[in-house]
PDB file of N, CA and C in Angstrom:
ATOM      1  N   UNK A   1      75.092 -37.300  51.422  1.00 55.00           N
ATOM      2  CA  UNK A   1      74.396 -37.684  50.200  1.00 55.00           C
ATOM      3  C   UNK A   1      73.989 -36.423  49.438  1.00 55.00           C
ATOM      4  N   UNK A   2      74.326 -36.500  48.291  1.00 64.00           N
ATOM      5  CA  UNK A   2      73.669 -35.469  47.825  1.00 64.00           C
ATOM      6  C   UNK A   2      72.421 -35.358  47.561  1.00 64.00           C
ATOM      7  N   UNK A   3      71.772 -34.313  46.892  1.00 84.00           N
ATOM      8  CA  UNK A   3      70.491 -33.880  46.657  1.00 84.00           C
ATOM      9  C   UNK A   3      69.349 -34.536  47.375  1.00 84.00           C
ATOM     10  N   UNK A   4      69.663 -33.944  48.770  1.00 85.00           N
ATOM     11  CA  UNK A   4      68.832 -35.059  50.089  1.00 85.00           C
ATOM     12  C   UNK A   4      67.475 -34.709  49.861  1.00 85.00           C
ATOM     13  N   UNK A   5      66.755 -33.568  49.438  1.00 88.00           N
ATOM     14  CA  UNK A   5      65.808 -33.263  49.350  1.00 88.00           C
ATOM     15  C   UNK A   5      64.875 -34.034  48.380  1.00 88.00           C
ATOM     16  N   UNK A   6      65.461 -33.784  46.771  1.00 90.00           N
ATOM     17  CA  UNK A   6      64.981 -35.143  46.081  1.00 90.00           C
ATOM     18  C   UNK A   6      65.107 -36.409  46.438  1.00 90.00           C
ATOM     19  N   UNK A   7      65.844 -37.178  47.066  1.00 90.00           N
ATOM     20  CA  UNK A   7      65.832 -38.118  47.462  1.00 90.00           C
ATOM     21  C   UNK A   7      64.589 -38.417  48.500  1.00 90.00           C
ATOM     22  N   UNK A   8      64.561 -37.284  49.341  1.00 91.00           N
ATOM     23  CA  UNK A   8      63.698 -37.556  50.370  1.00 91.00           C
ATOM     24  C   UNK A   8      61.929 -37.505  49.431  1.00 91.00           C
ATOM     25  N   UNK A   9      62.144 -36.453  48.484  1.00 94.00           N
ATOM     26  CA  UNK A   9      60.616 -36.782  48.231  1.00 94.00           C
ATOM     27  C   UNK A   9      60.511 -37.806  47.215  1.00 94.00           C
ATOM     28  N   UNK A  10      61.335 -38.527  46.585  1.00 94.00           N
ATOM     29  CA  UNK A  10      61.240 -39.820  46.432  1.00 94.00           C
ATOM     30  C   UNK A  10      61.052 -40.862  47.010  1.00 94.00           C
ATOM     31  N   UNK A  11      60.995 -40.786  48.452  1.00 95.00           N
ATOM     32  CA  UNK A  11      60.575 -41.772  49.430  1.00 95.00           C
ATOM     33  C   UNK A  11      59.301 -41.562  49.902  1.00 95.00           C
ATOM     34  N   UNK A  12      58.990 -40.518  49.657  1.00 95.00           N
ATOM     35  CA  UNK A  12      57.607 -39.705  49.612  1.00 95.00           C
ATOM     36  C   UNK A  12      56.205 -40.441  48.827  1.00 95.00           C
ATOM     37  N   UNK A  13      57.213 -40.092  47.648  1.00 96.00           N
ATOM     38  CA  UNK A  13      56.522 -40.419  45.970  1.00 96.00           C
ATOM     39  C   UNK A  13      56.165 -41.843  45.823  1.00 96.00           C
ATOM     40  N   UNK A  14      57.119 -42.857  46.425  1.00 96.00           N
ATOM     41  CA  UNK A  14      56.970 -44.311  45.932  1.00 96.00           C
ATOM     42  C   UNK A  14      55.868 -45.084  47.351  1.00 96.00           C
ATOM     43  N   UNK A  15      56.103 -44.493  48.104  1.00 96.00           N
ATOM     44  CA  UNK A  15      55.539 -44.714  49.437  1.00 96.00           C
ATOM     45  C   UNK A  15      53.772 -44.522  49.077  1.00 96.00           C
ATOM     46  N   UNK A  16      54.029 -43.342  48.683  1.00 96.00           N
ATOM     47  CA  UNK A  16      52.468 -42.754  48.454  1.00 96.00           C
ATOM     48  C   UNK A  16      51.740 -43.345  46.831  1.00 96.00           C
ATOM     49  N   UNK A  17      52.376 -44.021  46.074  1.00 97.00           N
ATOM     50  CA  UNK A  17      51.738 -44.727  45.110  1.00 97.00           C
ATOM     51  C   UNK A  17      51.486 -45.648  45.532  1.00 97.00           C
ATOM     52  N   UNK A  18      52.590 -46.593  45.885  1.00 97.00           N
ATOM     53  CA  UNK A  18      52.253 -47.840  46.340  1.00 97.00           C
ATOM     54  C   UNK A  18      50.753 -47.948  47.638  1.00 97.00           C
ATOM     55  N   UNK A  19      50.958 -46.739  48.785  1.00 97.00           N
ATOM     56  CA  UNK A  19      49.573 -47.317  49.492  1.00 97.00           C
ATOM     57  C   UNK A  19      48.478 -46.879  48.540  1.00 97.00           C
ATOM     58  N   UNK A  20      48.495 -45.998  47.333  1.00 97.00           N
ATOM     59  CA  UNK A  20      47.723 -45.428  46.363  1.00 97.00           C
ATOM     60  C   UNK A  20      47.324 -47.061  45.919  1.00 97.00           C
ATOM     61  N   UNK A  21      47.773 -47.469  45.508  1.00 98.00           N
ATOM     62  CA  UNK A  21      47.539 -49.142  44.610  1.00 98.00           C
ATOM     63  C   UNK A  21      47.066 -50.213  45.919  1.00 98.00           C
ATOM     64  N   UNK A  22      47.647 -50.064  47.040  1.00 98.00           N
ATOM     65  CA  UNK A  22      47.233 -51.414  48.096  1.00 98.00           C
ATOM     66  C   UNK A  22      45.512 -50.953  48.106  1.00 98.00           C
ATOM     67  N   UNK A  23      45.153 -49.465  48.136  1.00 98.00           N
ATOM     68  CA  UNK A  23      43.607 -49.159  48.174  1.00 98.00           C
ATOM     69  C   UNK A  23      42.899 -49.310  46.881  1.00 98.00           C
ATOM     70  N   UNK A  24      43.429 -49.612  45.652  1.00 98.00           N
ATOM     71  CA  UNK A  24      42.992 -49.554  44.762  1.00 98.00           C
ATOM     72  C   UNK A  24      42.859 -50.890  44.072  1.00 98.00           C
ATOM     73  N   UNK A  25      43.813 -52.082  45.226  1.00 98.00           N
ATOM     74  CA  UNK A  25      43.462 -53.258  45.299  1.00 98.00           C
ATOM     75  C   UNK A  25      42.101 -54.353  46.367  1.00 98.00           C
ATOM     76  N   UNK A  26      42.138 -53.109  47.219  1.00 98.00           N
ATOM     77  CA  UNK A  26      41.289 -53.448  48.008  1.00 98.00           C
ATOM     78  C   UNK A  26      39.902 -53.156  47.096  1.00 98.00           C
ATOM     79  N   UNK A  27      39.422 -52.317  46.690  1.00 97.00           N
ATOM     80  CA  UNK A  27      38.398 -51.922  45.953  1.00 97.00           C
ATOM     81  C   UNK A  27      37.998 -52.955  44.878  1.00 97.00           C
ATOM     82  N   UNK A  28      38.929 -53.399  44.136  1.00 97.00           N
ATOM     83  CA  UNK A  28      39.121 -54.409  43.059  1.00 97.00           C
ATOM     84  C   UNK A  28      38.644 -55.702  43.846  1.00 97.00           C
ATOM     85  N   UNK A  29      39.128 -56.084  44.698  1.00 97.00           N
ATOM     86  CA  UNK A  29      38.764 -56.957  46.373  1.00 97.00           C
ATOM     87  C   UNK A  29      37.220 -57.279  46.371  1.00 97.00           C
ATOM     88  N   UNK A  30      36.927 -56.281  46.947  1.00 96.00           N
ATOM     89  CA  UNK A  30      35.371 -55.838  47.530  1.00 96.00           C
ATOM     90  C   UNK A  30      34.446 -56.452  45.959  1.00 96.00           C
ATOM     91  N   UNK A  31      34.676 -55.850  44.844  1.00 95.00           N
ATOM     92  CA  UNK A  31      34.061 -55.870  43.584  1.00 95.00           C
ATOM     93  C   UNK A  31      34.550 -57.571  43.131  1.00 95.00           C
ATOM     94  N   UNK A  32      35.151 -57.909  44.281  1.00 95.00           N
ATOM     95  CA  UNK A  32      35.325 -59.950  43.434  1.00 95.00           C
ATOM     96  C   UNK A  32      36.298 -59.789  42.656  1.00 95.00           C
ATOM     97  N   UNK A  33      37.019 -59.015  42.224  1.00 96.00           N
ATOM     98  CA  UNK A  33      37.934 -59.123  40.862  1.00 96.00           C
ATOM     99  C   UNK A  33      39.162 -59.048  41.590  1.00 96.00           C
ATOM    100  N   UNK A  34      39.801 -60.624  42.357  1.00 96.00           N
ATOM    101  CA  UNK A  34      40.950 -60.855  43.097  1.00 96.00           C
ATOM    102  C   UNK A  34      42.316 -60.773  42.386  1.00 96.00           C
ATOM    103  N   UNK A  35      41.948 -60.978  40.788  1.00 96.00           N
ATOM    104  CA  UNK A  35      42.691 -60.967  39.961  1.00 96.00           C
ATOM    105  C   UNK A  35      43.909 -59.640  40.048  1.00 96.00           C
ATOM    106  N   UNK A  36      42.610 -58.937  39.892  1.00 98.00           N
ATOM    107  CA  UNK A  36      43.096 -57.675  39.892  1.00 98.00           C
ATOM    108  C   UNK A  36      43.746 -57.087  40.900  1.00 98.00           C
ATOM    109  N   UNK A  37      43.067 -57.182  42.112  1.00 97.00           N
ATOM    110  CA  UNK A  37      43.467 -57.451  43.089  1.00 97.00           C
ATOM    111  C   UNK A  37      45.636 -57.566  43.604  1.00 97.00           C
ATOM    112  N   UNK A  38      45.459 -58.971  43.255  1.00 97.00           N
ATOM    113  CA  UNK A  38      46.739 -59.261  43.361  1.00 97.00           C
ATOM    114  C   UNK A  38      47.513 -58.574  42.106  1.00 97.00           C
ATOM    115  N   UNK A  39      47.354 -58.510  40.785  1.00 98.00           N
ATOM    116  CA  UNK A  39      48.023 -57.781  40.104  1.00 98.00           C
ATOM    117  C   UNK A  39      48.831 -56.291  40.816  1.00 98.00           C
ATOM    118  N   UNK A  40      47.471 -55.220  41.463  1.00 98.00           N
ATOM    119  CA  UNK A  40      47.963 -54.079  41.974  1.00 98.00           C
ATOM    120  C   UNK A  40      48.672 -54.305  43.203  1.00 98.00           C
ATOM    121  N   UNK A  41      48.350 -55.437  44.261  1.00 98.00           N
ATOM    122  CA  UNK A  41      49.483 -55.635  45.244  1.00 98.00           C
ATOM    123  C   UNK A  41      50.763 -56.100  44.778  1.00 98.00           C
ATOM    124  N   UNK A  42      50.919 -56.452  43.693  1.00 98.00           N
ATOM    125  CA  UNK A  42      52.210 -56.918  43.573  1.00 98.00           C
ATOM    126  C   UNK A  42      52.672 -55.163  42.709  1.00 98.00           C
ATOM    127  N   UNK A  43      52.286 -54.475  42.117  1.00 98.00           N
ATOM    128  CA  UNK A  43      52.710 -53.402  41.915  1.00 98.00           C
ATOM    129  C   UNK A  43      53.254 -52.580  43.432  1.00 98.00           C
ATOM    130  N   UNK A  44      52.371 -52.681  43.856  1.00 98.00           N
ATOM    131  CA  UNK A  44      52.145 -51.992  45.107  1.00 98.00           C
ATOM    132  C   UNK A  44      53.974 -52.415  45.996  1.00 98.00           C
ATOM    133  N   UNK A  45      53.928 -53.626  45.594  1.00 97.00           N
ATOM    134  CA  UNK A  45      55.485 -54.199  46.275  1.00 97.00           C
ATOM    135  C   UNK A  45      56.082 -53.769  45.492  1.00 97.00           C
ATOM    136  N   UNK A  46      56.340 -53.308  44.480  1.00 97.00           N
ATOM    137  CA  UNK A  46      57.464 -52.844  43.615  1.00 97.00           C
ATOM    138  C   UNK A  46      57.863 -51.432  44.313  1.00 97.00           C
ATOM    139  N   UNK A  47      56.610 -50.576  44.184  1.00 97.00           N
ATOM    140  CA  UNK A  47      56.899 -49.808  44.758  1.00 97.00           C
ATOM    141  C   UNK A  47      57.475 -49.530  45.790  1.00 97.00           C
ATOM    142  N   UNK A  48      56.746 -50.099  46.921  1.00 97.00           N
ATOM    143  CA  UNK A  48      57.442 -50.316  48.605  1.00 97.00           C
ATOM    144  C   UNK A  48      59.058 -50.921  48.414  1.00 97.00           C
ATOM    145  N   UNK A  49      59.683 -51.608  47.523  1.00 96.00           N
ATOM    146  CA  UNK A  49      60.586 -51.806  47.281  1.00 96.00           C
ATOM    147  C   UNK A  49      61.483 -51.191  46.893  1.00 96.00           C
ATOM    148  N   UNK A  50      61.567 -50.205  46.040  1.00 96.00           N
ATOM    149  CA  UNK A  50      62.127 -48.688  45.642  1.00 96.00           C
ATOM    150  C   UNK A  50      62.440 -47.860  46.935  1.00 96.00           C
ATOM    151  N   UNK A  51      60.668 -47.904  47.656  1.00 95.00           N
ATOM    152  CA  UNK A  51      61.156 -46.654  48.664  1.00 95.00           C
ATOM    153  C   UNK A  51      62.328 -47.107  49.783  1.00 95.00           C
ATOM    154  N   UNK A  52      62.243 -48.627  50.191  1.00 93.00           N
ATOM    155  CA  UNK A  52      62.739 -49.087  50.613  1.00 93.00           C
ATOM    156  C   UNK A  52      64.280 -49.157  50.806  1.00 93.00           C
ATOM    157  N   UNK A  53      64.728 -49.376  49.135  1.00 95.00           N
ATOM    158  CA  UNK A  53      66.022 -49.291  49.012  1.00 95.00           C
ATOM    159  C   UNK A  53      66.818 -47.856  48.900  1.00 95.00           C
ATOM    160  N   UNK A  54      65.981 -47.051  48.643  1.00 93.00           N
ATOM    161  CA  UNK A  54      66.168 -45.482  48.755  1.00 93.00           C
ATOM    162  C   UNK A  54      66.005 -45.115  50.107  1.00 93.00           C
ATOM    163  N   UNK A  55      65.633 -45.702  51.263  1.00 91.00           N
ATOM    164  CA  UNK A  55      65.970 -45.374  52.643  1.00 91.00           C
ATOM    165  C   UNK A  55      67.098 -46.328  53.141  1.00 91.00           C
ATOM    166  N   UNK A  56      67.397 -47.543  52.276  1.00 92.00           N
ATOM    167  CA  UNK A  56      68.191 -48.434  53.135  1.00 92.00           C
ATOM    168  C   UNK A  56      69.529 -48.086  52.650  1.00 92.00           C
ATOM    169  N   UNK A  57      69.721 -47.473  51.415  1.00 91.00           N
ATOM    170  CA  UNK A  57      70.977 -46.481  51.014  1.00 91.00           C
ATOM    171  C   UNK A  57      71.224 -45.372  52.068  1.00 91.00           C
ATOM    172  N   UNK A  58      70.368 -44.930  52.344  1.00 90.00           N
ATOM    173  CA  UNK A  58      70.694 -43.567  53.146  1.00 90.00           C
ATOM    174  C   UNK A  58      71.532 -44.414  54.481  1.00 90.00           C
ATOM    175  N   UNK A  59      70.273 -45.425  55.058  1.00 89.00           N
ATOM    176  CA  UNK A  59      71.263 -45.927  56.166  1.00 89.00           C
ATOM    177  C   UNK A  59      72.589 -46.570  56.220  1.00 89.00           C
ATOM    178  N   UNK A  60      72.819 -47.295  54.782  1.00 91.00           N
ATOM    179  CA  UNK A  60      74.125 -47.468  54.554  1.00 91.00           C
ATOM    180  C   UNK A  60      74.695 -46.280  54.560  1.00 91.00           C
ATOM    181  N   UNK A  61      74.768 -45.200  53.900  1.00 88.00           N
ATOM    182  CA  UNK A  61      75.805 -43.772  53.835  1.00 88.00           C
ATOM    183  C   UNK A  61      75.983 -43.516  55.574  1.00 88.00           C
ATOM    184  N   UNK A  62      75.218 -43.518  56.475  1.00 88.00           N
ATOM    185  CA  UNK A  62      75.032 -43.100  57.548  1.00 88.00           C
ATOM    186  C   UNK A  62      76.047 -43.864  58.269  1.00 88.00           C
ATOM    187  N   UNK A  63      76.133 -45.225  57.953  1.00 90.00           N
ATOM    188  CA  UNK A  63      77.102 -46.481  58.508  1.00 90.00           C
ATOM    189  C   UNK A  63      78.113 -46.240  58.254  1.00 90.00           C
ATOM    190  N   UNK A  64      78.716 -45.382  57.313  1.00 93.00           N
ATOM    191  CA  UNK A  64      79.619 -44.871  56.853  1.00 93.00           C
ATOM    192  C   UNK A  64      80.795 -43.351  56.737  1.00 93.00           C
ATOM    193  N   UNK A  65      79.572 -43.370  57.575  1.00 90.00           N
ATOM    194  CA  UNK A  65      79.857 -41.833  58.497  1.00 90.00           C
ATOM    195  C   UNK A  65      79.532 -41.033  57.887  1.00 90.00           C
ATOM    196  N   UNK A  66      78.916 -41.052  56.425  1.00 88.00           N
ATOM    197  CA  UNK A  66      78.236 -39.809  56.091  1.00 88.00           C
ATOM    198  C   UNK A  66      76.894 -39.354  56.606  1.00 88.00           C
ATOM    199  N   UNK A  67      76.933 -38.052  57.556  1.00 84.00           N
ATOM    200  CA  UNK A  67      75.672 -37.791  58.288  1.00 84.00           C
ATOM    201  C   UNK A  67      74.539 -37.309  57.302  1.00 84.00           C
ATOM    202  N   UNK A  68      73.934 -37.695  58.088  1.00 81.00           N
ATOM    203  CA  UNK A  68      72.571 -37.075  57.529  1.00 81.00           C
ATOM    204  C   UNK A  68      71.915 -36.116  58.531  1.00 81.00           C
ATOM    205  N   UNK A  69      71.023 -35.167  57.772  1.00 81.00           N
ATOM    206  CA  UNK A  69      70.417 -34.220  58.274  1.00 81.00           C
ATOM    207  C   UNK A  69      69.209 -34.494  58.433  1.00 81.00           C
ATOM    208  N   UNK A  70      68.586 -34.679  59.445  1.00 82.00           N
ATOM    209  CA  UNK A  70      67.321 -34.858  59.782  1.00 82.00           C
ATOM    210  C   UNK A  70      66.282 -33.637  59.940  1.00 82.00           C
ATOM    211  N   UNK A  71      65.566 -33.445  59.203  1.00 88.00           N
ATOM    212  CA  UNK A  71      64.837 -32.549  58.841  1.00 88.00           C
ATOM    213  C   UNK A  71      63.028 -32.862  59.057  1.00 88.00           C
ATOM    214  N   UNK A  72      62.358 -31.823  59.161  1.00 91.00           N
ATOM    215  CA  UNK A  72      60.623 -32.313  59.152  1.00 91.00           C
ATOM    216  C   UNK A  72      60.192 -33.396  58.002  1.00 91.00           C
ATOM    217  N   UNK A  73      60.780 -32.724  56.912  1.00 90.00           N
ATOM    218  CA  UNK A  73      60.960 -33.604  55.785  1.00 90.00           C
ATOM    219  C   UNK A  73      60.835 -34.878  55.612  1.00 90.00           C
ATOM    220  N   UNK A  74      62.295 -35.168  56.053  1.00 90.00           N
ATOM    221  CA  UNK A  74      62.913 -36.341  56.414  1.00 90.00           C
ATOM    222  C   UNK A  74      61.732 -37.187  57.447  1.00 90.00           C
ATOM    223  N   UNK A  75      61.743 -36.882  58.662  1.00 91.00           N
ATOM    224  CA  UNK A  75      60.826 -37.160  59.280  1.00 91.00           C
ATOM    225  C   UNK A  75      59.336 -37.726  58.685  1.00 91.00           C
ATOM    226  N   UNK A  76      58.851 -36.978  58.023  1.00 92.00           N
ATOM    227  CA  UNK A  76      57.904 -36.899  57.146  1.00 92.00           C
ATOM    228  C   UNK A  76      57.780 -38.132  56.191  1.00 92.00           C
ATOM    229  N   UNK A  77      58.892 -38.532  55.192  1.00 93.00           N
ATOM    230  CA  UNK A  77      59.408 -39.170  54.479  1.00 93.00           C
ATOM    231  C   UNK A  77      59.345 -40.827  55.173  1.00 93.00           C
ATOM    232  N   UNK A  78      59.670 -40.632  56.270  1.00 92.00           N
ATOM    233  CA  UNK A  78      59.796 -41.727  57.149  1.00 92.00           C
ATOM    234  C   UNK A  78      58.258 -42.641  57.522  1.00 92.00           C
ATOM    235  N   UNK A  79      57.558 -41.367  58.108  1.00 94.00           N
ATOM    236  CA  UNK A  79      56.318 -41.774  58.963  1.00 94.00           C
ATOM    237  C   UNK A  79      55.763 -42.571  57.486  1.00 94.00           C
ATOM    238  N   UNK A  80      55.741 -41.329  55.963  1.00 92.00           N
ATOM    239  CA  UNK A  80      55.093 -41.789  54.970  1.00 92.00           C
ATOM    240  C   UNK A  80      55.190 -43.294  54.371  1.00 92.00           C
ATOM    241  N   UNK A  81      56.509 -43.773  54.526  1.00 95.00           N
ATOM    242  CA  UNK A  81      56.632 -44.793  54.392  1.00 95.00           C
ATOM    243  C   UNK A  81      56.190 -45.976  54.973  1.00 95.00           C
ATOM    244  N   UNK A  82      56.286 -45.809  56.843  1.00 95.00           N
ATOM    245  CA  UNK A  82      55.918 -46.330  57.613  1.00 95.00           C
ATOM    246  C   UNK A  82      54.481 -46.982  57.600  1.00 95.00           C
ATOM    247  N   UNK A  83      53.762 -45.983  57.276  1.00 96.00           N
ATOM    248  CA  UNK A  83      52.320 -46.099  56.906  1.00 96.00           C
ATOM    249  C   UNK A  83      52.153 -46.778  55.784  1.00 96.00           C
ATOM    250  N   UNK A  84      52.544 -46.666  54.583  1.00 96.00           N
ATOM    251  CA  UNK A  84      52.366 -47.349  53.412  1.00 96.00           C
ATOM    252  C   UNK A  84      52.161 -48.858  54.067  1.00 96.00           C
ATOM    253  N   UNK A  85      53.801 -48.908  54.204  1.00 96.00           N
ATOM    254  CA  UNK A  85      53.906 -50.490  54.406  1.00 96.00           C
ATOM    255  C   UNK A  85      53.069 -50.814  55.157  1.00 96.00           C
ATOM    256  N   UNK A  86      52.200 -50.441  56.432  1.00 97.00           N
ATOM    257  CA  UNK A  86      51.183 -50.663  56.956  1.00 97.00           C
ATOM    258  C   UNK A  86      50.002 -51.254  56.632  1.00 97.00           C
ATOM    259  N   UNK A  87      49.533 -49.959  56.058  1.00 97.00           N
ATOM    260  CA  UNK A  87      48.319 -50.353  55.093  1.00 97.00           C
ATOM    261  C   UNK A  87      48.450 -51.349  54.158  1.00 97.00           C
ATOM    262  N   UNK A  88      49.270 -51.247  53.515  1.00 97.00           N
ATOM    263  CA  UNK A  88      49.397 -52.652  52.294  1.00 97.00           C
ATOM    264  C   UNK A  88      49.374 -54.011  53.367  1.00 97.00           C
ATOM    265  N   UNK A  89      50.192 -54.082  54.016  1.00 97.00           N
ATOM    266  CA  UNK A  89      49.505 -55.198  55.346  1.00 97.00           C
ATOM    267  C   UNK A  89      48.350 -55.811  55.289  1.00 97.00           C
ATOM    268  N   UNK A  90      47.857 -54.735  56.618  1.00 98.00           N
ATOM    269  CA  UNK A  90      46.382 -54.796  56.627  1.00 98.00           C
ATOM    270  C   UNK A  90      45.692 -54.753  55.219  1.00 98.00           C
ATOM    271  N   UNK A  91      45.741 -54.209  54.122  1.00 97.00           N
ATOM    272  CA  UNK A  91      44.929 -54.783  53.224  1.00 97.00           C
ATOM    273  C   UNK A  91      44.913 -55.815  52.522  1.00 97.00           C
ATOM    274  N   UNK A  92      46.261 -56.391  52.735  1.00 97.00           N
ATOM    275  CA  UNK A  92      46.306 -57.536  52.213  1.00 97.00           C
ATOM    276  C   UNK A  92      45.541 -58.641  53.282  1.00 97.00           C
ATOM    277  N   UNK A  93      45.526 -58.767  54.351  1.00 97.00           N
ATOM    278  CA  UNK A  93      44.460 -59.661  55.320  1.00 97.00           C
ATOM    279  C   UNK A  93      43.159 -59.121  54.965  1.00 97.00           C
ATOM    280  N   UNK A  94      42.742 -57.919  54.814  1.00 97.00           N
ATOM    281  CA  UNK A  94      41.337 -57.800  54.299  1.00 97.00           C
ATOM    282  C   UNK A  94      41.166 -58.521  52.776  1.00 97.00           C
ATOM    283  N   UNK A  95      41.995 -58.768  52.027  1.00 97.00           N
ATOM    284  CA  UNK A  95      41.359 -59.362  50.477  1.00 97.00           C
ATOM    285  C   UNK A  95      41.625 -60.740  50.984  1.00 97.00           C
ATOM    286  N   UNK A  96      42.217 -61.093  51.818  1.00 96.00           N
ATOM    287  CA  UNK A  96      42.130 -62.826  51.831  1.00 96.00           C
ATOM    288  C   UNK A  96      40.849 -62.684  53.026  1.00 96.00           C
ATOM    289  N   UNK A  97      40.480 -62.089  53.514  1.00 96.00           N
ATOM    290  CA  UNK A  97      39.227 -62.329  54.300  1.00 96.00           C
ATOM    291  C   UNK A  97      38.021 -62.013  53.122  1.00 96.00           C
ATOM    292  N   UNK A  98      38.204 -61.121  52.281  1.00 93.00           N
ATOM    293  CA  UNK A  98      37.218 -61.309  51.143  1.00 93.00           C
ATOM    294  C   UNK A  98      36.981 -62.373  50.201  1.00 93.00           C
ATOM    295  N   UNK A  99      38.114 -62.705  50.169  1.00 93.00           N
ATOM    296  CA  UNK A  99      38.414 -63.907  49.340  1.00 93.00           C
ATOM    297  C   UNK A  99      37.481 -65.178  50.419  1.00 93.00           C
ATOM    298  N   UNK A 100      37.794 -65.381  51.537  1.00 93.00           N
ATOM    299  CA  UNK A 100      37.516 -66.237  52.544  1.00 93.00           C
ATOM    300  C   UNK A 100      35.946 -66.576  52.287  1.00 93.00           C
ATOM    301  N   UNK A 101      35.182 -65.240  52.483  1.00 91.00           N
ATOM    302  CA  UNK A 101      33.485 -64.857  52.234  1.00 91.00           C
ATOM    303  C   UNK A 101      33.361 -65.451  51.336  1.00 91.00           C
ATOM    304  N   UNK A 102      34.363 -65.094  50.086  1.00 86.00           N
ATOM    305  CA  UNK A 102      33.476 -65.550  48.753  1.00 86.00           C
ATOM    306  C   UNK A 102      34.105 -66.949  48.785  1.00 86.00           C
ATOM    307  N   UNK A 103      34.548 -67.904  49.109  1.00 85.00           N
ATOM    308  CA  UNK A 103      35.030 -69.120  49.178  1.00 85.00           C
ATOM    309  C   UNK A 103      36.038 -69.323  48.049  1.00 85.00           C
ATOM    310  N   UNK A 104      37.191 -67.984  48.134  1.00 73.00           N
ATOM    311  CA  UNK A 104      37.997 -68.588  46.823  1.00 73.00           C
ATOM    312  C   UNK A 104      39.019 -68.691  47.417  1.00 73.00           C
TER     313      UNK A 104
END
């Protein structure tokens, strides 16, 4: 693949907005404004969706016998993602447990 490096901190970049927005939905959460809330989680999936398909390309090239170089980077790129999708998870069970409290 070419320009593995940009690529990789593009998996970086979308990874790290999106859990940027799952916390910035949680906050919106806490303050009652579910609205909002779900607005930034569904951003938040756009994002995770990008990084997503920008790693699931790589694994297609890989299926294909084009190697890839695994690097700290790379590595890096990975965990970052890993985590995103995490957190957006778990915060999404914390706003329906907020939601729960406030009976909506």
């Amino acid at each position: 693949m070419e320009n593995m490096e940009g690529i990789i901190f593009e998996i970086i970049s979308q990874g790290g907005t999106a859990k940027g927005l799952a916390y910035e939905a949680l906050m919106a959460a806490e303050k009652g404004d579910f609205d909002k809330a779900g607005e930034l989680m569904k951003e938040a999936d756009a994002y995770l969706g990008q990084a997503h398909k920008i790693q699931t390309n790589i694994i297609q090239a890989e299926a294909r016998g084009e190697k890839t170089e695994v690097s700290v980077l790379f590595v890096h790129a990975q965990d970052h993602l890993m985590t995103a999708i995490e957190a957006k998870t778990l915060i999404e069970h914390i706003i329906k447990l907020h939601k729960k409290i406030e009976g909506k």
